[in-house]
Short mmCIF file of C-alpha atoms in Angstrom, two decimals:
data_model
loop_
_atom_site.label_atom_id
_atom_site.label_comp_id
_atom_site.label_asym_id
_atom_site.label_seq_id
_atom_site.Cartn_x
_atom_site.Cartn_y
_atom_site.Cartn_z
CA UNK G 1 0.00 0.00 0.00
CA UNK G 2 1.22 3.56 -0.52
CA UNK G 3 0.07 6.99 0.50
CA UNK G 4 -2.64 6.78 -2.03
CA UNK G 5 -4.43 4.86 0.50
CA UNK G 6 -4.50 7.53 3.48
CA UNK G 7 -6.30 9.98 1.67
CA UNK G 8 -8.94 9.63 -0.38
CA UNK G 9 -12.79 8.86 1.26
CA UNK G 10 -14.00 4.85 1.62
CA UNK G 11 -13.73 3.97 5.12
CA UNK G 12 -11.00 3.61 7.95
CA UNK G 13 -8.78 0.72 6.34
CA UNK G 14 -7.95 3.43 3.94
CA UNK G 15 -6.61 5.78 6.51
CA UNK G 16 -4.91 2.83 8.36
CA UNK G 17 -2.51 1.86 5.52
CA UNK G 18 1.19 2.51 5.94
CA UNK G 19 2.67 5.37 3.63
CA UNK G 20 5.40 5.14 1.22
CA UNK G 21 6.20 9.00 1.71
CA UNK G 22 7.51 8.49 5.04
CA UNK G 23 6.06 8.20 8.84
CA UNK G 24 2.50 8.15 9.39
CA UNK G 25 2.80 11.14 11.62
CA UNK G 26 4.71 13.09 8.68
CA UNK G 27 1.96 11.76 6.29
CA UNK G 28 -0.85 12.71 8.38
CA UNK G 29 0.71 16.51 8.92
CA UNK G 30 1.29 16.99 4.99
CA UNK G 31 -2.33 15.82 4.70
CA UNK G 32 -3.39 18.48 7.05
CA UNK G 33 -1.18 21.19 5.45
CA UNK G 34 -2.94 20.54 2.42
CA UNK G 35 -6.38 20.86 3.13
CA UNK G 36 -5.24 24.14 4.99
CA UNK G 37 -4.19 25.70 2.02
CA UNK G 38 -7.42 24.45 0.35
CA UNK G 39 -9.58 25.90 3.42
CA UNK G 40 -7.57 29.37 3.19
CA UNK G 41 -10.46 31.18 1.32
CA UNK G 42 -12.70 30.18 3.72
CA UNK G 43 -11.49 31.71 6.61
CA UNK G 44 -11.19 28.34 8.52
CA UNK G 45 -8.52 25.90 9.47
CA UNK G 46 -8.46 22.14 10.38
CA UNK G 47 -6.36 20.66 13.11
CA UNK G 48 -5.95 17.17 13.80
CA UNK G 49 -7.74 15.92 17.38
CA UNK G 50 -7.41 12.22 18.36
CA UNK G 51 -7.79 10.52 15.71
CA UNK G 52 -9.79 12.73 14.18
CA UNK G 53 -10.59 16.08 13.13
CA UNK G 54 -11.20 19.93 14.08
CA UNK G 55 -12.75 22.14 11.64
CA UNK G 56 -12.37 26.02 13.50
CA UNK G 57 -13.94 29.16 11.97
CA UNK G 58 -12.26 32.36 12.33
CA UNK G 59 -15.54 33.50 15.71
CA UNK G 60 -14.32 30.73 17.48
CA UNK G 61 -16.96 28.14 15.52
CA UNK G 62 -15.55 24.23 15.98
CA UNK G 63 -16.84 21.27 14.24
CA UNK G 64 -15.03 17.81 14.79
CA UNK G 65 -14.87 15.67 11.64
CA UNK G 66 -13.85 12.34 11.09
CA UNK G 67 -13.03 12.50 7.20
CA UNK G 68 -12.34 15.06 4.46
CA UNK G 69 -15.65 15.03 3.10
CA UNK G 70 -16.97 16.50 6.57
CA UNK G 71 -14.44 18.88 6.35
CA UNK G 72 -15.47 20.70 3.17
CA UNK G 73 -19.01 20.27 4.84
CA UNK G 74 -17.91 21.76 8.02
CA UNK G 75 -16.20 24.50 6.45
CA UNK G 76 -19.44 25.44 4.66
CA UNK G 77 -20.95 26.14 7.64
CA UNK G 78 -19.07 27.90 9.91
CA UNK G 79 -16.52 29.89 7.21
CA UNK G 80 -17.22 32.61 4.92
CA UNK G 81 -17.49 30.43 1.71
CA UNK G 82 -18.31 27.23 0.20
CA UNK G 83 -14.59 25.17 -0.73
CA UNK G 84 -14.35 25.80 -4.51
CA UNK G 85 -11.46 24.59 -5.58
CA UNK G 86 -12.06 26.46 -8.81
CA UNK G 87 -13.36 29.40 -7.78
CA UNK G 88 -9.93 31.75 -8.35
CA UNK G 89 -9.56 30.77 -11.92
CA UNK G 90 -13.16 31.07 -12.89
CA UNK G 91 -13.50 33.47 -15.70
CA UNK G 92 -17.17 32.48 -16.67
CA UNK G 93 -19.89 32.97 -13.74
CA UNK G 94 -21.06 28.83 -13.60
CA UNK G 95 -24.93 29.87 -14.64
CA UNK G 96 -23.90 30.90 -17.44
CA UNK G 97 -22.61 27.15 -18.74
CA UNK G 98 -25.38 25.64 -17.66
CA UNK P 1 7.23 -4.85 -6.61
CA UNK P 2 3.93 -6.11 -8.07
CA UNK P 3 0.62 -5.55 -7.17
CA UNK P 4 -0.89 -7.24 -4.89
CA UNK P 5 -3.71 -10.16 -6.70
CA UNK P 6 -6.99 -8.50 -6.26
CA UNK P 7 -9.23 -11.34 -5.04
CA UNK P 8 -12.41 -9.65 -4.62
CA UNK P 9 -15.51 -10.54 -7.09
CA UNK P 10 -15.64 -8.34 -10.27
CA UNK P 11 -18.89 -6.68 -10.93
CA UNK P 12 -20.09 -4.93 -13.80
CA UNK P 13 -23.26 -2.63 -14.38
CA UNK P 14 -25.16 -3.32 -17.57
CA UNK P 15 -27.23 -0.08 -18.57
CA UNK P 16 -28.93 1.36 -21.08
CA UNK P 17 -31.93 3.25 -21.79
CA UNK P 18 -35.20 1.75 -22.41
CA UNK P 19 -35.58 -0.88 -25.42
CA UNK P 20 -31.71 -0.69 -26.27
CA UNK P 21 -30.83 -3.97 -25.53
CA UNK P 22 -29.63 -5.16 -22.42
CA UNK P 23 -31.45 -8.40 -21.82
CA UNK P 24 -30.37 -9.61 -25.15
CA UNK P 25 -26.94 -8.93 -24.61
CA UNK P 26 -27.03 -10.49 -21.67
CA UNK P 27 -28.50 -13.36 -23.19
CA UNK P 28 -25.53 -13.77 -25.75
CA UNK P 29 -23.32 -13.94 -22.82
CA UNK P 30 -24.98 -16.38 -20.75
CA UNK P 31 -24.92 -18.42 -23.79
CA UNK P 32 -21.24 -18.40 -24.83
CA UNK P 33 -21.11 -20.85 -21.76
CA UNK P 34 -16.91 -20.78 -22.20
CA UNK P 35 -16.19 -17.85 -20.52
CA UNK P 36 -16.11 -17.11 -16.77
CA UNK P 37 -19.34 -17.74 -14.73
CA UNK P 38 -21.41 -15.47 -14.14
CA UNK P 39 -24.50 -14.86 -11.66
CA UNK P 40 -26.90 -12.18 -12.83
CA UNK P 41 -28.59 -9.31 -10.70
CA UNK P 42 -31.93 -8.07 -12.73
CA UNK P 43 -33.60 -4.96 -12.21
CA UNK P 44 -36.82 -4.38 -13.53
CA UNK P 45 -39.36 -2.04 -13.10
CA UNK P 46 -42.69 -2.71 -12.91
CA UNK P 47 -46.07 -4.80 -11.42
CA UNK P 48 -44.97 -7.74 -14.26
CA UNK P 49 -41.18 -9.20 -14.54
CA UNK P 50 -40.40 -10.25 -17.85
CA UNK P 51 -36.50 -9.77 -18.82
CA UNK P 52 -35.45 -12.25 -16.50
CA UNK P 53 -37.81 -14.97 -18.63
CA UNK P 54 -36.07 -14.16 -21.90
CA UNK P 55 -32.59 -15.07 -20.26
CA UNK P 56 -33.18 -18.76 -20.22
CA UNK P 57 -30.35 -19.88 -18.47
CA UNK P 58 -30.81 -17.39 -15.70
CA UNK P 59 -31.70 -19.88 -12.92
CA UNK P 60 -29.56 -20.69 -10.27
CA UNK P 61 -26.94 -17.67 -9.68
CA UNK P 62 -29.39 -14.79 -10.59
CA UNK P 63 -31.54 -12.59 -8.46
CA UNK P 64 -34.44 -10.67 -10.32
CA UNK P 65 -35.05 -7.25 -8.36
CA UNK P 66 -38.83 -5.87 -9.21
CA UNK P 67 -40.89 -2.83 -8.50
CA UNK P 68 -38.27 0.44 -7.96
CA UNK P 69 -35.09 1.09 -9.38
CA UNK P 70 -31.97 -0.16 -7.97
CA UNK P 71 -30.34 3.29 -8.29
CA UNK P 72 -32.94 4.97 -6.25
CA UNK P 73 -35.94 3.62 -4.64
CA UNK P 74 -34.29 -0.18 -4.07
CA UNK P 75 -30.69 0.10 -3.44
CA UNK P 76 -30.85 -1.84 -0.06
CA UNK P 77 -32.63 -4.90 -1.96
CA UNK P 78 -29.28 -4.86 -4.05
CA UNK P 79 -27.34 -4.69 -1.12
CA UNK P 80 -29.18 -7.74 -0.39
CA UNK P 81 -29.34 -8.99 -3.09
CA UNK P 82 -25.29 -8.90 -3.45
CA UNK P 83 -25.00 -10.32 0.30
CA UNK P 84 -27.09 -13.60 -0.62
CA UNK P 85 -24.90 -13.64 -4.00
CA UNK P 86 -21.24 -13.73 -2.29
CA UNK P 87 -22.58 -15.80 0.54
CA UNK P 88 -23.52 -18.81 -1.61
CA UNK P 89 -20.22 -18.52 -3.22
CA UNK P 90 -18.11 -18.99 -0.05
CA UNK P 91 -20.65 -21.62 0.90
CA UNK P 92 -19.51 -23.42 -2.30
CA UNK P 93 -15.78 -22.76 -1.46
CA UNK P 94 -15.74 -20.05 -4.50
CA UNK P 95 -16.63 -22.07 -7.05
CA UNK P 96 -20.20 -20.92 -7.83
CA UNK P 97 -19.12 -17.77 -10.11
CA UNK P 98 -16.47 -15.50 -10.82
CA UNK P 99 -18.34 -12.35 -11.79
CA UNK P 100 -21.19 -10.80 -11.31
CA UNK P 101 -23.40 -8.72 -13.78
CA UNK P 102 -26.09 -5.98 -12.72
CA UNK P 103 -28.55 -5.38 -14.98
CA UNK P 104 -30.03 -1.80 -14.43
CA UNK P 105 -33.28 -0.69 -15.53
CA UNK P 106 -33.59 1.41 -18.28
CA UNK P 107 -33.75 4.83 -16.61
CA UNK P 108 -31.39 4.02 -14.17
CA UNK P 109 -28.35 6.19 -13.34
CA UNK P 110 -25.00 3.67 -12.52
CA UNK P 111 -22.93 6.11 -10.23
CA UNK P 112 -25.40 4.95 -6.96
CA UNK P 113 -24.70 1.45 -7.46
CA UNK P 114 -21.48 1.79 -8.29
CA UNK P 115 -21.40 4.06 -4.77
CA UNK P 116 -23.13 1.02 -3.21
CA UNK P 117 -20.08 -1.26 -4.00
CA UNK P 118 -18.00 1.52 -2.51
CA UNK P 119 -19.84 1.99 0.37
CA UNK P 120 -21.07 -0.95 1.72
CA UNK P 121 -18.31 -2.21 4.32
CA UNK P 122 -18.55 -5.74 3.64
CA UNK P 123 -19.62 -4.98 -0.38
CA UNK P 124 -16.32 -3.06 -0.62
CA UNK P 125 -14.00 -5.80 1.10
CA UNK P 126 -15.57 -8.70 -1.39
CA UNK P 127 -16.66 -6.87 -4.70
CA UNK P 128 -15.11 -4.59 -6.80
CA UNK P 129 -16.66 -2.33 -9.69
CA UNK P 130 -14.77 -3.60 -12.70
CA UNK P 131 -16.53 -1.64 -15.15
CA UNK P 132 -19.71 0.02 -16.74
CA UNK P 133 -21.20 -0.98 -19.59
CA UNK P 134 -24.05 1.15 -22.01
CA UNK P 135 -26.39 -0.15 -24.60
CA UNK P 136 -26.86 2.02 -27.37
CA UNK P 137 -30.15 1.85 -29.94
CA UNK P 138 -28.40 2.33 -33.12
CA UNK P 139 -32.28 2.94 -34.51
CA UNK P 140 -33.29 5.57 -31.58
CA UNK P 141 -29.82 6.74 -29.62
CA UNK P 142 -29.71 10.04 -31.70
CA UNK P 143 -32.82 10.41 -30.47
CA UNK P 144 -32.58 9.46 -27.04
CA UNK P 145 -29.69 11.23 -26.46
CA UNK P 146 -31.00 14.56 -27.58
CA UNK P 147 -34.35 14.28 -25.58
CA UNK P 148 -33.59 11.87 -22.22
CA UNK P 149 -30.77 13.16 -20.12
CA UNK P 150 -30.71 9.67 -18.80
CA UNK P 151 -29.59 8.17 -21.93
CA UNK P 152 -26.93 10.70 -21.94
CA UNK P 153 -25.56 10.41 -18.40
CA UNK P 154 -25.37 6.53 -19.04
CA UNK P 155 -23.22 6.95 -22.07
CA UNK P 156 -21.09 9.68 -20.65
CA UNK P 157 -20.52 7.35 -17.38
CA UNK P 158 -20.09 3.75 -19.53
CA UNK P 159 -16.45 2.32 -20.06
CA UNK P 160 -17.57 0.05 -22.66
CA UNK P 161 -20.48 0.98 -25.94
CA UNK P 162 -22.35 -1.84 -27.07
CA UNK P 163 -24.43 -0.59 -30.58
CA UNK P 164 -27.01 -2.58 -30.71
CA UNK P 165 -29.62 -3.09 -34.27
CA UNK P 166 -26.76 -1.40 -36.11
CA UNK P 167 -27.81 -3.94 -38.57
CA UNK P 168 -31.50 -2.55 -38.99
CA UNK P 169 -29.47 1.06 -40.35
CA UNK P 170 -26.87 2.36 -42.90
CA UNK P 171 -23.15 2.67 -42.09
CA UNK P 172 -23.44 6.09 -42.71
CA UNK P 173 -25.95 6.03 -39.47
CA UNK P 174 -23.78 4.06 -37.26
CA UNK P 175 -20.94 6.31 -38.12
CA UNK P 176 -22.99 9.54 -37.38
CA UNK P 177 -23.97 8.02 -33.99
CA UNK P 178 -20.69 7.20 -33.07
CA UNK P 179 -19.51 10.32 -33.34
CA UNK P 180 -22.33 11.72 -31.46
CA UNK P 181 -21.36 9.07 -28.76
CA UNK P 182 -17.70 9.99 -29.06
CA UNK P 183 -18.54 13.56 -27.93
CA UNK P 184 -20.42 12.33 -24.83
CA UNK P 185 -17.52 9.72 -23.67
CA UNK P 186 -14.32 9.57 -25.92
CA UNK P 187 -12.62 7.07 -23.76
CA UNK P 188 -15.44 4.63 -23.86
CA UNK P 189 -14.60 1.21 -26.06
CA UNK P 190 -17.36 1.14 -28.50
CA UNK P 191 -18.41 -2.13 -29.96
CA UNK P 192 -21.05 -2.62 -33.03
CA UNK P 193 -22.67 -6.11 -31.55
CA UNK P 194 -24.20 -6.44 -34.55
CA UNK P 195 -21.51 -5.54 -37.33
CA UNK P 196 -20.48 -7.81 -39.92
CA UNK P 197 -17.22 -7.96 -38.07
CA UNK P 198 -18.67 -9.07 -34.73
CA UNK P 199 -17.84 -12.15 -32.97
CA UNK P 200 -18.61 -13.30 -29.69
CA UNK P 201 -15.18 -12.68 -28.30
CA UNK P 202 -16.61 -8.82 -28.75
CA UNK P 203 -19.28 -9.99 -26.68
CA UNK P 204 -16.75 -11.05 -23.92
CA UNK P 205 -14.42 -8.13 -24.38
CA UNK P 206 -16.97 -5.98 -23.16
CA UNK P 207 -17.33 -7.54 -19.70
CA UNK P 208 -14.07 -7.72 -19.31
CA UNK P 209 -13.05 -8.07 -15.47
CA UNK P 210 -9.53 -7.99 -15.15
CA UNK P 211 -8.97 -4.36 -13.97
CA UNK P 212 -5.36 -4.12 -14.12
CA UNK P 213 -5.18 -5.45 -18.35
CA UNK P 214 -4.48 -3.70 -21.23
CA UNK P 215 -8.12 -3.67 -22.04
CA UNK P 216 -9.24 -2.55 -18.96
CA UNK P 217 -7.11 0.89 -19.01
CA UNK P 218 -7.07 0.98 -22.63
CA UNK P 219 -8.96 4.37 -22.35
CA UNK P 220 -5.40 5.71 -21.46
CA UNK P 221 -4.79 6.01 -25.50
CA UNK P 222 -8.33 8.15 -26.55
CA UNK P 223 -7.44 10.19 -23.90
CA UNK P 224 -7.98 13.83 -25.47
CA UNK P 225 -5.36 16.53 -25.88
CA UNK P 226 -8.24 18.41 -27.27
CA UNK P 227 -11.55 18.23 -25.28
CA UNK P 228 -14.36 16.42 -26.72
CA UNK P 229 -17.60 17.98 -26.02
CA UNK P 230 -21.56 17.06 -26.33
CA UNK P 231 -24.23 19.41 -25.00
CA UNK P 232 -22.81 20.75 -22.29
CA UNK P 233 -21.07 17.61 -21.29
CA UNK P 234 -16.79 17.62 -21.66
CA UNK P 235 -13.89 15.54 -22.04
CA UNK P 236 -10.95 16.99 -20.11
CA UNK P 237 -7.34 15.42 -20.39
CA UNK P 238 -5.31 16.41 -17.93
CA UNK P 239 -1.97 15.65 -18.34
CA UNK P 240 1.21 16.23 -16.58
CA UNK P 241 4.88 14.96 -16.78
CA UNK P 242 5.86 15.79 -13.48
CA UNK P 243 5.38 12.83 -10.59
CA UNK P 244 1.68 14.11 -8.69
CA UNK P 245 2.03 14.05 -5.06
CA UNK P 246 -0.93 12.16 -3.92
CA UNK P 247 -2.23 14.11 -0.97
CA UNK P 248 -2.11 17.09 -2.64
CA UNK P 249 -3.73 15.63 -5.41
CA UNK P 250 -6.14 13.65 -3.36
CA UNK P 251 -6.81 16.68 -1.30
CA UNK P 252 -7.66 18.68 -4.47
CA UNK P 253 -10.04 15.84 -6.08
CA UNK P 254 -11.95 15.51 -3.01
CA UNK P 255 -12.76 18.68 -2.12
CA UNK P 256 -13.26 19.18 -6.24
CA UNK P 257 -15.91 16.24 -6.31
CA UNK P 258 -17.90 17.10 -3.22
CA UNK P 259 -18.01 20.69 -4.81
CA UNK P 260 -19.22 19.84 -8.22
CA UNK P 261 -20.92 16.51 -6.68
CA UNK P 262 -24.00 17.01 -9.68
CA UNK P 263 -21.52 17.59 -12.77
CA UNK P 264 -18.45 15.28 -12.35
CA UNK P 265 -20.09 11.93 -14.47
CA UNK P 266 -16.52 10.07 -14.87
CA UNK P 267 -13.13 10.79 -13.45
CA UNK P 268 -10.54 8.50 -14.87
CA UNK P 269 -6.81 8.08 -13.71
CA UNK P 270 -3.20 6.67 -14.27
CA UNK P 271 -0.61 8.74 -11.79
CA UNK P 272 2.82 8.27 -11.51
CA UNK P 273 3.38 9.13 -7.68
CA UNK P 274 6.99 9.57 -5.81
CA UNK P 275 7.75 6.05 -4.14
CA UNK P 276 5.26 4.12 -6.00
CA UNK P 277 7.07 1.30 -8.36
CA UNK P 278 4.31 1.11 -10.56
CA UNK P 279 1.40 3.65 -11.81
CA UNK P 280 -2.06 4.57 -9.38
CA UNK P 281 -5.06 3.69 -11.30
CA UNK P 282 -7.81 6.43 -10.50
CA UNK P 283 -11.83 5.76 -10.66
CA UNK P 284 -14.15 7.86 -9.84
CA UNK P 285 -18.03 7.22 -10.20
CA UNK P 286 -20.11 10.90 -10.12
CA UNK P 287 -19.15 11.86 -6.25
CA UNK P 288 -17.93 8.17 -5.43
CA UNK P 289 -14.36 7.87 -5.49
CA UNK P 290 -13.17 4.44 -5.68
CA UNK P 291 -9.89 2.80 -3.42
CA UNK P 292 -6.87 3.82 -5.73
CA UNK P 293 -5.68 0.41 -7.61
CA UNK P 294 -2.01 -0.42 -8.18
CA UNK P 295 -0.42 -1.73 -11.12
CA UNK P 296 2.79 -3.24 -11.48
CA UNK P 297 3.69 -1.34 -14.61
CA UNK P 298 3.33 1.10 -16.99
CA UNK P 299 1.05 0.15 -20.04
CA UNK P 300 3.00 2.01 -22.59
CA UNK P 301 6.62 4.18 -22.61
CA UNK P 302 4.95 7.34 -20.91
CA UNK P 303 5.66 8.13 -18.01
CA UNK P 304 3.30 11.09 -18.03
CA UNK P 305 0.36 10.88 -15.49
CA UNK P 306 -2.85 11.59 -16.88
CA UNK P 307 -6.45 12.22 -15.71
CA UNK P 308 -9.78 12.12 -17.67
CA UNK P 309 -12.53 14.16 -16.62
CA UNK P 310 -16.28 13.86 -18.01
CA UNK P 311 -18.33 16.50 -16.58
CA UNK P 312 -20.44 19.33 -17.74
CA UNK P 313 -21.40 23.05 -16.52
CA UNK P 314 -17.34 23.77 -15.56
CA UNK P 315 -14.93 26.00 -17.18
CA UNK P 316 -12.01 23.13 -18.33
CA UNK P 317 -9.61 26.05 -18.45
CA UNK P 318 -10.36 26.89 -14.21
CA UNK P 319 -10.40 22.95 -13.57
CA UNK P 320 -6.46 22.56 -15.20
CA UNK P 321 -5.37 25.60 -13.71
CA UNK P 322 -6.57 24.91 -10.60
CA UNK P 323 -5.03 21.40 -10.56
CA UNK P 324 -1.93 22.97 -11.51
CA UNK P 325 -1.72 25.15 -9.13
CA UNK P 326 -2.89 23.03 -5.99
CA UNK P 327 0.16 20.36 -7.34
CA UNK P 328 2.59 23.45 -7.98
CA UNK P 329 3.02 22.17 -11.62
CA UNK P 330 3.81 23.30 -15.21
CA UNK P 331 1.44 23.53 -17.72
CA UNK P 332 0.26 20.55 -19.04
CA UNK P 333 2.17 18.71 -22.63
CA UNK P 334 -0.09 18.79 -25.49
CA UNK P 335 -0.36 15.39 -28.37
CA UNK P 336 -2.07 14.15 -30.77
CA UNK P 337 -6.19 13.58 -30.60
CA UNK P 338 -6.76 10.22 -31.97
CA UNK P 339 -10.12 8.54 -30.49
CA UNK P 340 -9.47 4.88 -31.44
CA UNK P 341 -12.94 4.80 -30.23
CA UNK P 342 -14.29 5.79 -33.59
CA UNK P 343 -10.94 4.23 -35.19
CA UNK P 344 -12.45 1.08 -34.40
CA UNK P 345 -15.57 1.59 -35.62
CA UNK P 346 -14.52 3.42 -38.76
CA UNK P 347 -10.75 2.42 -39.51
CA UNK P 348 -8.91 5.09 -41.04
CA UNK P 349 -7.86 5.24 -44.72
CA UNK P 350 -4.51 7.07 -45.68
#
């Protein structure tokens, strides 16, 4: 297994496989870094909080998560903005492609 | 290092919209009787169940699933349905079948049943999605494609085409409706069932099970330099030469499919990652992304990973960027567009 397996959604055996990019510690902390730089726009960071996750807003709003799919969820509701990972390259408003 | 065998139990969704098809196909594979065995899951819809009577050898492993649609109303009676399946195998030591086909009803949308495989704990341990496949109405697809958005969403979601009745129309037809079908889903394998060169190995090829064969990730070669584009569905190649760091990447695709959860149809992959001694075969399902596969090598020289998206309503040009920019690469290498899809169906004269 490789670090392929830590990430992505479809249940806890995924995030239980060893990495190939180092310690699991390490792997878990570059994972976090990550989806901090995707929260950024959102005005909300995610922390890790055993074993799983804290989703804080910039008032003080906490959610604790247990996968990345809550996080984008979590971040929704207490940050300024839906995570659109598209959003700052958008030229074309998205109604008008529909 | 080689991949690991992949022991689970290959299933394979067999849509299509209404009158295209399916039960007949599935007849010509029950009947080849050489290949691998294979227990049936039939959905119909309706008070009266009558597919399951025209597949005549479809006693024993097959499960008929009636009144509601597996991809909505019944999905828990396929969960079931799957259970009973894999439980008589290991009764019979693993000897009762090696694959499993899902017949869908005609309306129905694949990506939640392929999310049911994904999801279900014990579902995902024991089965694995091993592909889609469409029937197309060579008579009636132009048709049905312009006017049902199901038809369209189960072509643009299919790995493998089966034209059916292309033997009731001219070429000329068959051509202009593969083209049509091209623009929907240019990586799909597209087979004319009913063409003077069809054999029954065609018949085989498209349930093909083995995940990690040439066949299998064969949609590696149509992949599109240019985008291909039907309504306001696209094919997107992304493509990059520099090795993707996988939580990055899998950071960005996550957050990227739970965003555009209603427009991503298909999401094809082969990555090179750091550390990894052979490619990362990617497979995403609408919103469902499926366990990253490994292979043990590379199915041609490139080294170059690269990503097919089919979706619709999103600027390609933010998508790349934005890709791009999360992995901190270069822009993407441009080639050739050459759909063997429609190479296959029309060869090419110099």
């Amino acid at each position: 297994m490789c670090g392929a397996c830590g990430v992505l959604q479809g249940g806890p055996e995924w995030l239980e496989c060893a990495a190939i990019e180092g310690p699991r510690l390490a792997a878990r902390q570059k994972r976090l870094r990550h989806v901090n730089r995707m929260l950024a726009a959102t005005g909300t960071k995610v922390s890790e909080s055993s074993g799983g996750m804290i989703v804080r807003s910039l008032t003080g709003a906490t959610r604790v998560v247990d996968d990345l799919s809550h996080v984008w969820l979590a971040a929704a509701e207490i940050g300024r903005k839906t995570v659109d990972p598209l959003a700052p390259f958008r030229t074309v408003k998205r109604d008008r492609l529909q | 290092m080689t991949a690991p065998l992949d022991r689970r139990v290959p299933v394979i969704v067999l849509g299509g919209f209404l009158g295209s098809g399916k039960t007949t196909l599935l007849k010509r594979l029950l009947e080849r009787g050489d290949g691998p065995r294979t227990a049936v899951i039939i959905n119909e819809f309706g008070e009266i169940s009558l597919d399951h009577l025209l597949v005549s050898n479809v006693e024993g492993n097959s499960v008929v699933l009636k009144n509601g649609c597996v991809c909505c109303v019944i999905r828990t009676d396929l969960q079931s349905a799957l259970r009973d399946l894999l439980d008589a195998k290991a009764v019979a030591g693993g000897r009762q079948f090696d694959r499993i086909v899902i017949e869908t009803t005609g309306l129905a949308d694949p990506g939640p049943i392929a999310q049911t495989l994904g999801t279900d704990p014990m579902l995902r341990r024991q089965t694995r999605l091993a592909g889609i496949v469409c029937t197309v109405d060579a008579m009636n697809g132009a048709h049905q494609i312009g006017a049902h958005e199901e038809c369209l969403q189960q072509i643009a979601i299919a790995d493998r085409i089966a034209l059916t009745k292309t033997d009731l129309i001219e070429e000329d037809a068959v051509g202009s409706l593969t083209g049509m079908i091209a623009g929907i889903n240019v990586r799909a394998g597209i087979f004319d069932l009913q063409g003077q060169m069809a054999t029954g190995d065609d018949v085989e090829a498209l349930f093909e099970t083995d995940g990690t064969s040439e066949a299998a990730i064969s949609w590696i070669r149509c992949a599109p330099a240019l985008t291909a584009r039907h309504a306001n569905i696209e094919n997107v190649l992304f493509e990059t030469l520099q090795p993707v760091d996988w939580t990055a990447f899998a950071v960005w695709l996550s957050a990227f499919v739970h965003h555009y959860a209603d427009d991503v149809l298909r999401i094809k992959g082969l990555l090179t990652v750091p550390g990894a001694a052979g490619p990362i075969v990617l497979d995403v399902v609408r919103n469902h992304i499926h366990p990253p596969r490994h292979l043990s090598d590379w199915p041609d020289d490139s080294r170059a990973s690269r990503i097919v998206f089919i979706v619709r309503n999103i600027e390609v040009r933010a998508l790349k960027l934005s890709l791009l920019d999360f992995l901190g690469h270069a822009p993407e290498i441009k080639q050739e567009f050459i759909p063997p899809a429609l190479e296959r169906a029309h060869p090419q004269t110099a």
